[in-house]
């Protein structure tokens, strides 16, 4: 009996030892497999890490660029909404304009300026130093006739009905002046018979000028550059 028990103990011990040995061998094999990972897989992992880092850098650069662009644009451009019908049909009530900030105006620019708390959009007609007059629907600058091509259709239509599209007008009607003073401008609306403009509130100072309308931005189906 004693011999049988000893034999059984030896078997259990041997079995336990074999299990431990097998476990250790399995662990070593696992480590070897892990350690012996093919070089191309390691290279692939490194490439993935570099790729992720590159994408992250590009994304941050693009975001920073967009923020800087918006900040810079705000210094040079602004959005203005048209109010009223003085510039109809060129501009209509509710149109949104992209305006470049500047006080350097040229004749016939669509200029934006402030009067009190209100912002107006009108066409530049008279510049500093101009002698200006309207006679029989013709604009005279320094005694020379000047075409307003943007009004030709409206003028012809009005004259067919026996009326002038732009009523006769001269600077003397604004006060004792024959020439537009320095740093002053004369603005008129394209809807001449119904526009409220310099004929009513006088010349506009340079310091009141916000800029020039460059794009009719909204509505999108009426997108137009000037």
PDB file of N, CA, C and O in Angstrom, residues 74-153:
ATOM      1  N   UNK A  74     -11.267  90.795 -41.689  1.00  0.00           N
ATOM      2  CA  UNK A  74     -12.080  91.750 -40.926  1.00  0.00           C
ATOM      3  C   UNK A  74     -11.465  93.154 -40.926  1.00  0.00           C
ATOM      4  O   UNK A  74     -12.169  94.143 -40.722  1.00  0.00           O
ATOM      5  N   UNK A  75     -10.134  93.233 -41.161  1.00  0.00           N
ATOM      6  CA  UNK A  75      -9.483  94.536 -41.232  1.00  0.00           C
ATOM      7  C   UNK A  75      -9.726  95.209 -42.581  1.00  0.00           C
ATOM      8  O   UNK A  75      -9.742  96.429 -42.683  1.00  0.00           O
ATOM      9  N   UNK A  76      -9.901  94.405 -43.625  1.00  0.00           N
ATOM     10  CA  UNK A  76     -10.001  94.941 -44.984  1.00  0.00           C
ATOM     11  C   UNK A  76     -11.407  94.880 -45.583  1.00  0.00           C
ATOM     12  O   UNK A  76     -11.690  95.588 -46.548  1.00  0.00           O
ATOM     13  N   UNK A  77     -12.270  94.032 -45.022  1.00  0.00           N
ATOM     14  CA  UNK A  77     -13.608  93.867 -45.586  1.00  0.00           C
ATOM     15  C   UNK A  77     -14.665  93.882 -44.480  1.00  0.00           C
ATOM     16  O   UNK A  77     -14.374  93.595 -43.322  1.00  0.00           O
ATOM     17  N   UNK A  78     -15.881  94.198 -44.879  1.00  0.00           N
ATOM     18  CA  UNK A  78     -17.017  94.115 -43.970  1.00  0.00           C
ATOM     19  C   UNK A  78     -18.266  93.794 -44.792  1.00  0.00           C
ATOM     20  O   UNK A  78     -18.265  93.940 -46.019  1.00  0.00           O
ATOM     21  N   UNK A  79     -19.303  93.327 -44.120  1.00  0.00           N
ATOM     22  CA  UNK A  79     -20.577  93.035 -44.787  1.00  0.00           C
ATOM     23  C   UNK A  79     -21.581  94.123 -44.450  1.00  0.00           C
ATOM     24  O   UNK A  79     -21.685  94.540 -43.297  1.00  0.00           O
ATOM     25  N   UNK A  80     -22.308  94.567 -45.465  1.00  0.00           N
ATOM     26  CA  UNK A  80     -23.306  95.631 -45.287  1.00  0.00           C
ATOM     27  C   UNK A  80     -24.612  95.199 -45.943  1.00  0.00           C
ATOM     28  O   UNK A  80     -24.602  94.667 -47.056  1.00  0.00           O
ATOM     29  N   UNK A  81     -25.711  95.423 -45.252  1.00  0.00           N
ATOM     30  CA  UNK A  81     -27.034  95.103 -45.797  1.00  0.00           C
ATOM     31  C   UNK A  81     -27.679  96.357 -46.374  1.00  0.00           C
ATOM     32  O   UNK A  81     -27.700  97.411 -45.728  1.00  0.00           O
ATOM     33  N   UNK A  82     -28.185  96.242 -47.596  1.00  0.00           N
ATOM     34  CA  UNK A  82     -28.843  97.374 -48.267  1.00  0.00           C
ATOM     35  C   UNK A  82     -30.220  97.600 -47.643  1.00  0.00           C
ATOM     36  O   UNK A  82     -30.980  96.660 -47.432  1.00  0.00           O
ATOM     37  N   UNK A  83     -30.511  98.867 -47.356  1.00  0.00           N
ATOM     38  CA  UNK A  83     -31.823  99.236 -46.826  1.00  0.00           C
ATOM     39  C   UNK A  83     -32.474 100.258 -47.745  1.00  0.00           C
ATOM     40  O   UNK A  83     -31.846 101.255 -48.122  1.00  0.00           O
ATOM     41  N   UNK A  84     -33.713 100.008 -48.115  1.00  0.00           N
ATOM     42  CA  UNK A  84     -34.441 100.947 -48.956  1.00  0.00           C
ATOM     43  C   UNK A  84     -34.282 100.649 -50.438  1.00  0.00           C
ATOM     44  O   UNK A  84     -33.699  99.644 -50.842  1.00  0.00           O
ATOM     45  N   UNK A  85     -34.815 101.581 -51.267  1.00  0.00           N
ATOM     46  CA  UNK A  85     -34.902 101.348 -52.712  1.00  0.00           C
ATOM     47  C   UNK A  85     -34.201 102.429 -53.530  1.00  0.00           C
ATOM     48  O   UNK A  85     -34.432 102.543 -54.727  1.00  0.00           O
ATOM     49  N   UNK A  86     -33.320 103.183 -52.888  1.00  0.00           N
ATOM     50  CA  UNK A  86     -32.633 104.263 -53.595  1.00  0.00           C
ATOM     51  C   UNK A  86     -31.694 103.758 -54.683  1.00  0.00           C
ATOM     52  O   UNK A  86     -31.410 104.476 -55.642  1.00  0.00           O
ATOM     53  N   UNK A  87     -31.195 102.517 -54.560  1.00  0.00           N
ATOM     54  CA  UNK A  87     -30.258 101.985 -55.546  1.00  0.00           C
ATOM     55  C   UNK A  87     -30.911 100.978 -56.483  1.00  0.00           C
ATOM     56  O   UNK A  87     -30.223 100.312 -57.268  1.00  0.00           O
ATOM     57  N   UNK A  88     -32.221 100.843 -56.421  1.00  0.00           N
ATOM     58  CA  UNK A  88     -32.933  99.909 -57.299  1.00  0.00           C
ATOM     59  C   UNK A  88     -32.815 100.376 -58.760  1.00  0.00           C
ATOM     60  O   UNK A  88     -32.848 101.578 -59.029  1.00  0.00           O
ATOM     61  N   UNK A  89     -32.659  99.497 -59.744  1.00  0.00           N
ATOM     62  CA  UNK A  89     -32.673  98.033 -59.632  1.00  0.00           C
ATOM     63  C   UNK A  89     -31.296  97.413 -59.414  1.00  0.00           C
ATOM     64  O   UNK A  89     -31.173  96.203 -59.320  1.00  0.00           O
ATOM     65  N   UNK A  90     -30.231  98.263 -59.360  1.00  0.00           N
ATOM     66  CA  UNK A  90     -28.867  97.732 -59.180  1.00  0.00           C
ATOM     67  C   UNK A  90     -28.765  96.937 -57.893  1.00  0.00           C
ATOM     68  O   UNK A  90     -28.218  95.823 -57.869  1.00  0.00           O
ATOM     69  N   UNK A  91     -29.282  97.511 -56.819  1.00  0.00           N
ATOM     70  CA  UNK A  91     -29.314  96.856 -55.512  1.00  0.00           C
ATOM     71  C   UNK A  91     -30.726  96.947 -54.957  1.00  0.00           C
ATOM     72  O   UNK A  91     -31.396  97.970 -55.150  1.00  0.00           O
ATOM     73  N   UNK A  92     -31.119  95.914 -54.259  1.00  0.00           N
ATOM     74  CA  UNK A  92     -32.473  95.897 -53.705  1.00  0.00           C
ATOM     75  C   UNK A  92     -32.436  95.770 -52.185  1.00  0.00           C
ATOM     76  O   UNK A  92     -31.444  95.320 -51.616  1.00  0.00           O
ATOM     77  N   UNK A  93     -33.508  96.153 -51.573  1.00  0.00           N
ATOM     78  CA  UNK A  93     -33.619  96.091 -50.117  1.00  0.00           C
ATOM     79  C   UNK A  93     -33.341  94.674 -49.635  1.00  0.00           C
ATOM     80  O   UNK A  93     -33.927  93.707 -50.130  1.00  0.00           O
ATOM     81  N   UNK A  94     -32.412  94.542 -48.684  1.00  0.00           N
ATOM     82  CA  UNK A  94     -32.075  93.238 -48.134  1.00  0.00           C
ATOM     83  C   UNK A  94     -30.848  92.584 -48.745  1.00  0.00           C
ATOM     84  O   UNK A  94     -30.332  91.605 -48.187  1.00  0.00           O
ATOM     85  N   UNK A  95     -30.366  93.103 -49.886  1.00  0.00           N
ATOM     86  CA  UNK A  95     -29.126  92.558 -50.457  1.00  0.00           C
ATOM     87  C   UNK A  95     -27.983  92.726 -49.463  1.00  0.00           C
ATOM     88  O   UNK A  95     -27.908  93.734 -48.757  1.00  0.00           O
ATOM     89  N   UNK A  96     -27.093  91.730 -49.415  1.00  0.00           N
ATOM     90  CA  UNK A  96     -25.910  91.808 -48.551  1.00  0.00           C
ATOM     91  C   UNK A  96     -24.686  91.995 -49.434  1.00  0.00           C
ATOM     92  O   UNK A  96     -24.465  91.242 -50.386  1.00  0.00           O
ATOM     93  N   UNK A  97     -23.879  93.005 -49.101  1.00  0.00           N
ATOM     94  CA  UNK A  97     -22.713  93.359 -49.907  1.00  0.00           C
ATOM     95  C   UNK A  97     -21.412  93.087 -49.160  1.00  0.00           C
ATOM     96  O   UNK A  97     -21.327  93.302 -47.948  1.00  0.00           O
ATOM     97  N   UNK A  98     -20.416  92.612 -49.916  1.00  0.00           N
ATOM     98  CA  UNK A  98     -19.057  92.520 -49.382  1.00  0.00           C
ATOM     99  C   UNK A  98     -18.372  93.834 -49.723  1.00  0.00           C
ATOM    100  O   UNK A  98     -18.251  94.204 -50.898  1.00  0.00           O
ATOM    101  N   UNK A  99     -17.943  94.568 -48.696  1.00  0.00           N
ATOM    102  CA  UNK A  99     -17.418  95.918 -48.871  1.00  0.00           C
ATOM    103  C   UNK A  99     -15.942  95.976 -48.500  1.00  0.00           C
ATOM    104  O   UNK A  99     -15.547  95.523 -47.417  1.00  0.00           O
ATOM    105  N   UNK A 100     -15.132  96.480 -49.433  1.00  0.00           N
ATOM    106  CA  UNK A 100     -13.704  96.671 -49.132  1.00  0.00           C
ATOM    107  C   UNK A 100     -13.528  98.021 -48.447  1.00  0.00           C
ATOM    108  O   UNK A 100     -13.964  99.051 -48.952  1.00  0.00           O
ATOM    109  N   UNK A 101     -12.896  98.010 -47.292  1.00  0.00           N
ATOM    110  CA  UNK A 101     -12.717  99.237 -46.517  1.00  0.00           C
ATOM    111  C   UNK A 101     -11.655 100.127 -47.168  1.00  0.00           C
ATOM    112  O   UNK A 101     -10.498  99.736 -47.312  1.00  0.00           O
ATOM    113  N   UNK A 102     -12.077 101.312 -47.579  1.00  0.00           N
ATOM    114  CA  UNK A 102     -11.168 102.293 -48.176  1.00  0.00           C
ATOM    115  C   UNK A 102     -11.873 103.634 -48.260  1.00  0.00           C
ATOM    116  O   UNK A 102     -13.102 103.699 -48.253  1.00  0.00           O
ATOM    117  N   UNK A 103     -11.095 104.713 -48.308  1.00  0.00           N
ATOM    118  CA  UNK A 103     -11.697 106.031 -48.517  1.00  0.00           C
ATOM    119  C   UNK A 103     -11.244 106.614 -49.855  1.00  0.00           C
ATOM    120  O   UNK A 103     -11.450 107.797 -50.131  1.00  0.00           O
ATOM    121  N   UNK A 104     -10.613 105.774 -50.679  1.00  0.00           N
ATOM    122  CA  UNK A 104     -10.175 106.207 -52.009  1.00  0.00           C
ATOM    123  C   UNK A 104     -11.244 105.815 -53.033  1.00  0.00           C
ATOM    124  O   UNK A 104     -11.352 104.653 -53.417  1.00  0.00           O
ATOM    125  N   UNK A 105     -11.994 106.797 -53.439  1.00  0.00           N
ATOM    126  CA  UNK A 105     -13.130 106.536 -54.319  1.00  0.00           C
ATOM    127  C   UNK A 105     -12.860 107.004 -55.740  1.00  0.00           C
ATOM    128  O   UNK A 105     -12.129 107.970 -55.960  1.00  0.00           O
ATOM    129  N   UNK A 106     -13.482 106.306 -56.690  1.00  0.00           N
ATOM    130  CA  UNK A 106     -13.473 106.722 -58.080  1.00  0.00           C
ATOM    131  C   UNK A 106     -14.916 106.969 -58.512  1.00  0.00           C
ATOM    132  O   UNK A 106     -15.851 106.406 -57.944  1.00  0.00           O
ATOM    133  N   UNK A 107     -15.054 107.783 -59.539  1.00  0.00           N
ATOM    134  CA  UNK A 107     -16.388 108.109 -60.009  1.00  0.00           C
ATOM    135  C   UNK A 107     -17.141 106.844 -60.432  1.00  0.00           C
ATOM    136  O   UNK A 107     -16.588 105.963 -61.074  1.00  0.00           O
ATOM    137  N   UNK A 108     -18.390 106.765 -60.035  1.00  0.00           N
ATOM    138  CA  UNK A 108     -19.329 105.677 -60.330  1.00  0.00           C
ATOM    139  C   UNK A 108     -19.106 104.428 -59.471  1.00  0.00           C
ATOM    140  O   UNK A 108     -19.785 103.420 -59.674  1.00  0.00           O
ATOM    141  N   UNK A 109     -18.172 104.483 -58.516  1.00  0.00           N
ATOM    142  CA  UNK A 109     -18.076 103.395 -57.529  1.00  0.00           C
ATOM    143  C   UNK A 109     -19.371 103.310 -56.730  1.00  0.00           C
ATOM    144  O   UNK A 109     -20.057 104.329 -56.533  1.00  0.00           O
ATOM    145  N   UNK A 110     -19.689 102.101 -56.264  1.00  0.00           N
ATOM    146  CA  UNK A 110     -20.794 101.938 -55.308  1.00  0.00           C
ATOM    147  C   UNK A 110     -20.196 102.068 -53.913  1.00  0.00           C
ATOM    148  O   UNK A 110     -19.541 101.155 -53.420  1.00  0.00           O
ATOM    149  N   UNK A 111     -20.417 103.212 -53.325  1.00  0.00           N
ATOM    150  CA  UNK A 111     -19.759 103.519 -52.048  1.00  0.00           C
ATOM    151  C   UNK A 111     -20.712 103.327 -50.875  1.00  0.00           C
ATOM    152  O   UNK A 111     -21.930 103.484 -50.991  1.00  0.00           O
ATOM    153  N   UNK A 112     -20.113 102.987 -49.742  1.00  0.00           N
ATOM    154  CA  UNK A 112     -20.857 102.815 -48.489  1.00  0.00           C
ATOM    155  C   UNK A 112     -20.359 103.872 -47.510  1.00  0.00           C
ATOM    156  O   UNK A 112     -19.146 104.035 -47.329  1.00  0.00           O
ATOM    157  N   UNK A 113     -21.284 104.592 -46.897  1.00  0.00           N
ATOM    158  CA  UNK A 113     -20.900 105.637 -45.949  1.00  0.00           C
ATOM    159  C   UNK A 113     -21.926 105.702 -44.826  1.00  0.00           C
ATOM    160  O   UNK A 113     -23.036 105.152 -44.927  1.00  0.00           O
ATOM    161  N   UNK A 114     -21.549 106.353 -43.770  1.00  0.00           N
ATOM    162  CA  UNK A 114     -22.432 106.455 -42.598  1.00  0.00           C
ATOM    163  C   UNK A 114     -22.984 107.870 -42.471  1.00  0.00           C
ATOM    164  O   UNK A 114     -22.294 108.845 -42.783  1.00  0.00           O
ATOM    165  N   UNK A 115     -24.234 107.924 -42.020  1.00  0.00           N
ATOM    166  CA  UNK A 115     -24.874 109.188 -41.662  1.00  0.00           C
ATOM    167  C   UNK A 115     -25.589 108.958 -40.346  1.00  0.00           C
ATOM    168  O   UNK A 115     -26.610 108.290 -40.303  1.00  0.00           O
ATOM    169  N   UNK A 116     -25.012 109.480 -39.267  1.00  0.00           N
ATOM    170  CA  UNK A 116     -25.560 109.186 -37.951  1.00  0.00           C
ATOM    171  C   UNK A 116     -25.408 107.704 -37.646  1.00  0.00           C
ATOM    172  O   UNK A 116     -24.318 107.146 -37.769  1.00  0.00           O
ATOM    173  N   UNK A 117     -26.503 107.067 -37.286  1.00  0.00           N
ATOM    174  CA  UNK A 117     -26.468 105.638 -36.969  1.00  0.00           C
ATOM    175  C   UNK A 117     -26.783 104.766 -38.183  1.00  0.00           C
ATOM    176  O   UNK A 117     -26.773 103.541 -38.082  1.00  0.00           O
ATOM    177  N   UNK A 118     -27.057 105.395 -39.319  1.00  0.00           N
ATOM    178  CA  UNK A 118     -27.448 104.659 -40.516  1.00  0.00           C
ATOM    179  C   UNK A 118     -26.290 104.511 -41.500  1.00  0.00           C
ATOM    180  O   UNK A 118     -25.420 105.373 -41.604  1.00  0.00           O
ATOM    181  N   UNK A 119     -26.333 103.389 -42.240  1.00  0.00           N
ATOM    182  CA  UNK A 119     -25.351 103.131 -43.291  1.00  0.00           C
ATOM    183  C   UNK A 119     -26.054 103.195 -44.643  1.00  0.00           C
ATOM    184  O   UNK A 119     -27.121 102.605 -44.822  1.00  0.00           O
ATOM    185  N   UNK A 120     -25.448 103.911 -45.593  1.00  0.00           N
ATOM    186  CA  UNK A 120     -26.063 104.120 -46.905  1.00  0.00           C
ATOM    187  C   UNK A 120     -25.158 103.574 -48.004  1.00  0.00           C
ATOM    188  O   UNK A 120     -23.925 103.594 -47.884  1.00  0.00           O
ATOM    189  N   UNK A 121     -25.787 103.126 -49.078  1.00  0.00           N
ATOM    190  CA  UNK A 121     -25.060 102.706 -50.280  1.00  0.00           C
ATOM    191  C   UNK A 121     -25.552 103.571 -51.430  1.00  0.00           C
ATOM    192  O   UNK A 121     -26.750 103.577 -51.750  1.00  0.00           O
ATOM    193  N   UNK A 122     -24.631 104.333 -52.029  1.00  0.00           N
ATOM    194  CA  UNK A 122     -24.982 105.195 -53.149  1.00  0.00           C
ATOM    195  C   UNK A 122     -23.827 105.185 -54.162  1.00  0.00           C
ATOM    196  O   UNK A 122     -22.735 104.732 -53.872  1.00  0.00           O
ATOM    197  N   UNK A 123     -24.105 105.751 -55.342  1.00  0.00           N
ATOM    198  CA  UNK A 123     -23.080 105.801 -56.378  1.00  0.00           C
ATOM    199  C   UNK A 123     -22.308 107.126 -56.310  1.00  0.00           C
ATOM    200  O   UNK A 123     -22.908 108.194 -56.142  1.00  0.00           O
ATOM    201  N   UNK A 124     -20.983 107.017 -56.444  1.00  0.00           N
ATOM    202  CA  UNK A 124     -20.132 108.220 -56.435  1.00  0.00           C
ATOM    203  C   UNK A 124     -20.327 108.963 -57.762  1.00  0.00           C
ATOM    204  O   UNK A 124     -20.056 108.420 -58.830  1.00  0.00           O
ATOM    205  N   UNK A 125     -20.773 110.216 -57.676  1.00  0.00           N
ATOM    206  CA  UNK A 125     -20.972 111.028 -58.879  1.00  0.00           C
ATOM    207  C   UNK A 125     -19.974 112.194 -58.916  1.00  0.00           C
ATOM    208  O   UNK A 125     -19.335 112.447 -59.936  1.00  0.00           O
ATOM    209  N   UNK A 126     -19.851 112.900 -57.810  1.00  0.00           N
ATOM    210  CA  UNK A 126     -18.966 114.067 -57.771  1.00  0.00           C
ATOM    211  C   UNK A 126     -17.776 113.860 -56.854  1.00  0.00           C
ATOM    212  O   UNK A 126     -17.926 113.398 -55.718  1.00  0.00           O
ATOM    213  N   UNK A 127     -16.575 114.209 -57.341  1.00  0.00           N
ATOM    214  CA  UNK A 127     -15.329 114.077 -56.576  1.00  0.00           C
ATOM    215  C   UNK A 127     -14.830 115.463 -56.153  1.00  0.00           C
ATOM    216  O   UNK A 127     -15.240 116.484 -56.734  1.00  0.00           O
ATOM    217  N   UNK A 128     -13.938 115.529 -55.169  1.00  0.00           N
ATOM    218  CA  UNK A 128     -13.376 116.825 -54.773  1.00  0.00           C
ATOM    219  C   UNK A 128     -12.769 117.565 -55.976  1.00  0.00           C
ATOM    220  O   UNK A 128     -12.058 116.972 -56.785  1.00  0.00           O
ATOM    221  N   UNK A 129     -13.100 118.842 -56.095  1.00  0.00           N
ATOM    222  CA  UNK A 129     -12.581 119.645 -57.203  1.00  0.00           C
ATOM    223  C   UNK A 129     -13.470 119.667 -58.426  1.00  0.00           C
ATOM    224  O   UNK A 129     -13.214 120.418 -59.380  1.00  0.00           O
ATOM    225  N   UNK A 130     -14.552 118.872 -58.432  1.00  0.00           N
ATOM    226  CA  UNK A 130     -15.455 118.835 -59.591  1.00  0.00           C
ATOM    227  C   UNK A 130     -16.418 120.020 -59.603  1.00  0.00           C
ATOM    228  O   UNK A 130     -16.959 120.418 -58.571  1.00  0.00           O
ATOM    229  N   UNK A 131     -16.634 120.528 -60.807  1.00  0.00           N
ATOM    230  CA  UNK A 131     -17.754 121.420 -61.057  1.00  0.00           C
ATOM    231  C   UNK A 131     -18.824 120.540 -61.688  1.00  0.00           C
ATOM    232  O   UNK A 131     -18.590 119.915 -62.730  1.00  0.00           O
ATOM    233  N   UNK A 132     -19.993 120.435 -61.079  1.00  0.00           N
ATOM    234  CA  UNK A 132     -20.964 119.404 -61.464  1.00  0.00           C
ATOM    235  C   UNK A 132     -22.339 120.005 -61.747  1.00  0.00           C
ATOM    236  O   UNK A 132     -22.796 120.911 -61.044  1.00  0.00           O
ATOM    237  N   UNK A 133     -22.992 119.447 -62.780  1.00  0.00           N
ATOM    238  CA  UNK A 133     -24.333 119.899 -63.127  1.00  0.00           C
ATOM    239  C   UNK A 133     -25.071 118.801 -63.899  1.00  0.00           C
ATOM    240  O   UNK A 133     -24.452 118.037 -64.651  1.00  0.00           O
ATOM    241  N   UNK A 134     -26.379 118.706 -63.685  1.00  0.00           N
ATOM    242  CA  UNK A 134     -27.251 117.860 -64.505  1.00  0.00           C
ATOM    243  C   UNK A 134     -28.160 118.770 -65.317  1.00  0.00           C
ATOM    244  O   UNK A 134     -28.806 119.673 -64.772  1.00  0.00           O
ATOM    245  N   UNK A 135     -28.217 118.528 -66.638  1.00  0.00           N
ATOM    246  CA  UNK A 135     -29.078 119.316 -67.505  1.00  0.00           C
ATOM    247  C   UNK A 135     -29.678 118.398 -68.562  1.00  0.00           C
ATOM    248  O   UNK A 135     -28.957 117.722 -69.300  1.00  0.00           O
ATOM    249  N   UNK A 136     -31.001 118.319 -68.615  1.00  0.00           N
ATOM    250  CA  UNK A 136     -31.716 117.484 -69.588  1.00  0.00           C
ATOM    251  C   UNK A 136     -31.204 116.037 -69.580  1.00  0.00           C
ATOM    252  O   UNK A 136     -30.883 115.461 -70.625  1.00  0.00           O
ATOM    253  N   UNK A 137     -31.109 115.491 -68.391  1.00  0.00           N
ATOM    254  CA  UNK A 137     -30.696 114.093 -68.197  1.00  0.00           C
ATOM    255  C   UNK A 137     -29.243 113.807 -68.580  1.00  0.00           C
ATOM    256  O   UNK A 137     -28.857 112.651 -68.804  1.00  0.00           O
ATOM    257  N   UNK A 138     -28.445 114.851 -68.661  1.00  0.00           N
ATOM    258  CA  UNK A 138     -27.031 114.677 -68.991  1.00  0.00           C
ATOM    259  C   UNK A 138     -26.179 115.192 -67.831  1.00  0.00           C
ATOM    260  O   UNK A 138     -26.422 116.302 -67.323  1.00  0.00           O
ATOM    261  N   UNK A 139     -25.200 114.396 -67.432  1.00  0.00           N
ATOM    262  CA  UNK A 139     -24.265 114.793 -66.373  1.00  0.00           C
ATOM    263  C   UNK A 139     -23.109 115.579 -66.999  1.00  0.00           C
ATOM    264  O   UNK A 139     -22.475 115.113 -67.956  1.00  0.00           O
ATOM    265  N   UNK A 140     -22.841 116.750 -66.447  1.00  0.00           N
ATOM    266  CA  UNK A 140     -21.695 117.558 -66.880  1.00  0.00           C
ATOM    267  C   UNK A 140     -20.697 117.649 -65.722  1.00  0.00           C
ATOM    268  O   UNK A 140     -21.056 118.067 -64.617  1.00  0.00           O
ATOM    269  N   UNK A 141     -19.463 117.244 -65.992  1.00  0.00           N
ATOM    270  CA  UNK A 141     -18.379 117.384 -65.025  1.00  0.00           C
ATOM    271  C   UNK A 141     -17.358 118.334 -65.629  1.00  0.00           C
ATOM    272  O   UNK A 141     -16.794 118.065 -66.703  1.00  0.00           O
ATOM    273  N   UNK A 142     -17.146 119.467 -64.936  1.00  0.00           N
ATOM    274  CA  UNK A 142     -16.225 120.493 -65.443  1.00  0.00           C
ATOM    275  C   UNK A 142     -16.606 120.904 -66.868  1.00  0.00           C
ATOM    276  O   UNK A 142     -15.748 120.999 -67.769  1.00  0.00           O
ATOM    277  N   UNK A 143     -17.911 121.058 -67.051  1.00  0.00           N
ATOM    278  CA  UNK A 143     -18.499 121.518 -68.323  1.00  0.00           C
ATOM    279  C   UNK A 143     -18.409 120.494 -69.457  1.00  0.00           C
ATOM    280  O   UNK A 143     -18.728 120.830 -70.609  1.00  0.00           O
ATOM    281  N   UNK A 144     -18.007 119.273 -69.155  1.00  0.00           N
ATOM    282  CA  UNK A 144     -17.925 118.228 -70.171  1.00  0.00           C
ATOM    283  C   UNK A 144     -18.994 117.164 -69.914  1.00  0.00           C
ATOM    284  O   UNK A 144     -19.130 116.682 -68.779  1.00  0.00           O
ATOM    285  N   UNK A 145     -19.755 116.764 -70.945  1.00  0.00           N
ATOM    286  CA  UNK A 145     -20.782 115.726 -70.745  1.00  0.00           C
ATOM    287  C   UNK A 145     -20.145 114.375 -70.462  1.00  0.00           C
ATOM    288  O   UNK A 145     -19.097 114.031 -71.019  1.00  0.00           O
ATOM    289  N   UNK A 146     -20.768 113.634 -69.583  1.00  0.00           N
ATOM    290  CA  UNK A 146     -20.232 112.330 -69.188  1.00  0.00           C
ATOM    291  C   UNK A 146     -21.357 111.303 -69.176  1.00  0.00           C
ATOM    292  O   UNK A 146     -22.405 111.531 -68.572  1.00  0.00           O
ATOM    293  N   UNK A 147     -21.146 110.190 -69.872  1.00  0.00           N
ATOM    294  CA  UNK A 147     -22.185 109.156 -69.961  1.00  0.00           C
ATOM    295  C   UNK A 147     -22.297 108.377 -68.651  1.00  0.00           C
ATOM    296  O   UNK A 147     -21.288 108.019 -68.036  1.00  0.00           O
ATOM    297  N   UNK A 148     -23.534 108.116 -68.272  1.00  0.00           N
ATOM    298  CA  UNK A 148     -23.809 107.212 -67.153  1.00  0.00           C
ATOM    299  C   UNK A 148     -24.401 105.936 -67.759  1.00  0.00           C
ATOM    300  O   UNK A 148     -25.623 105.755 -67.807  1.00  0.00           O
ATOM    301  N   UNK A 149     -23.545 105.048 -68.225  1.00  0.00           N
ATOM    302  CA  UNK A 149     -23.971 103.866 -68.976  1.00  0.00           C
ATOM    303  C   UNK A 149     -24.909 102.968 -68.179  1.00  0.00           C
ATOM    304  O   UNK A 149     -25.742 102.265 -68.748  1.00  0.00           O
ATOM    305  N   UNK A 150     -24.758 102.964 -66.874  1.00  0.00           N
ATOM    306  CA  UNK A 150     -25.582 102.125 -66.012  1.00  0.00           C
ATOM    307  C   UNK A 150     -27.031 102.614 -65.942  1.00  0.00           C
ATOM    308  O   UNK A 150     -27.899 101.936 -65.393  1.00  0.00           O
ATOM    309  N   UNK A 151     -27.303 103.823 -66.511  1.00  0.00           N
ATOM    310  CA  UNK A 151     -28.654 104.380 -66.471  1.00  0.00           C
ATOM    311  C   UNK A 151     -29.299 104.509 -67.852  1.00  0.00           C
ATOM    312  O   UNK A 151     -30.445 104.975 -67.946  1.00  0.00           O
ATOM    313  N   UNK A 152     -28.598 104.136 -68.901  1.00  0.00           N
ATOM    314  CA  UNK A 152     -29.071 104.382 -70.267  1.00  0.00           C
ATOM    315  C   UNK A 152     -30.490 103.867 -70.483  1.00  0.00           C
ATOM    316  O   UNK A 152     -31.365 104.583 -71.005  1.00  0.00           O
ATOM    317  N   UNK A 153     -30.738 102.621 -70.079  1.00  0.00           N
ATOM    318  CA  UNK A 153     -32.059 102.018 -70.298  1.00  0.00           C
ATOM    319  C   UNK A 153     -33.148 102.785 -69.568  1.00  0.00           C
ATOM    320  O   UNK A 153     -34.225 103.064 -70.129  1.00  0.00           O
TER     321      UNK A 153
END
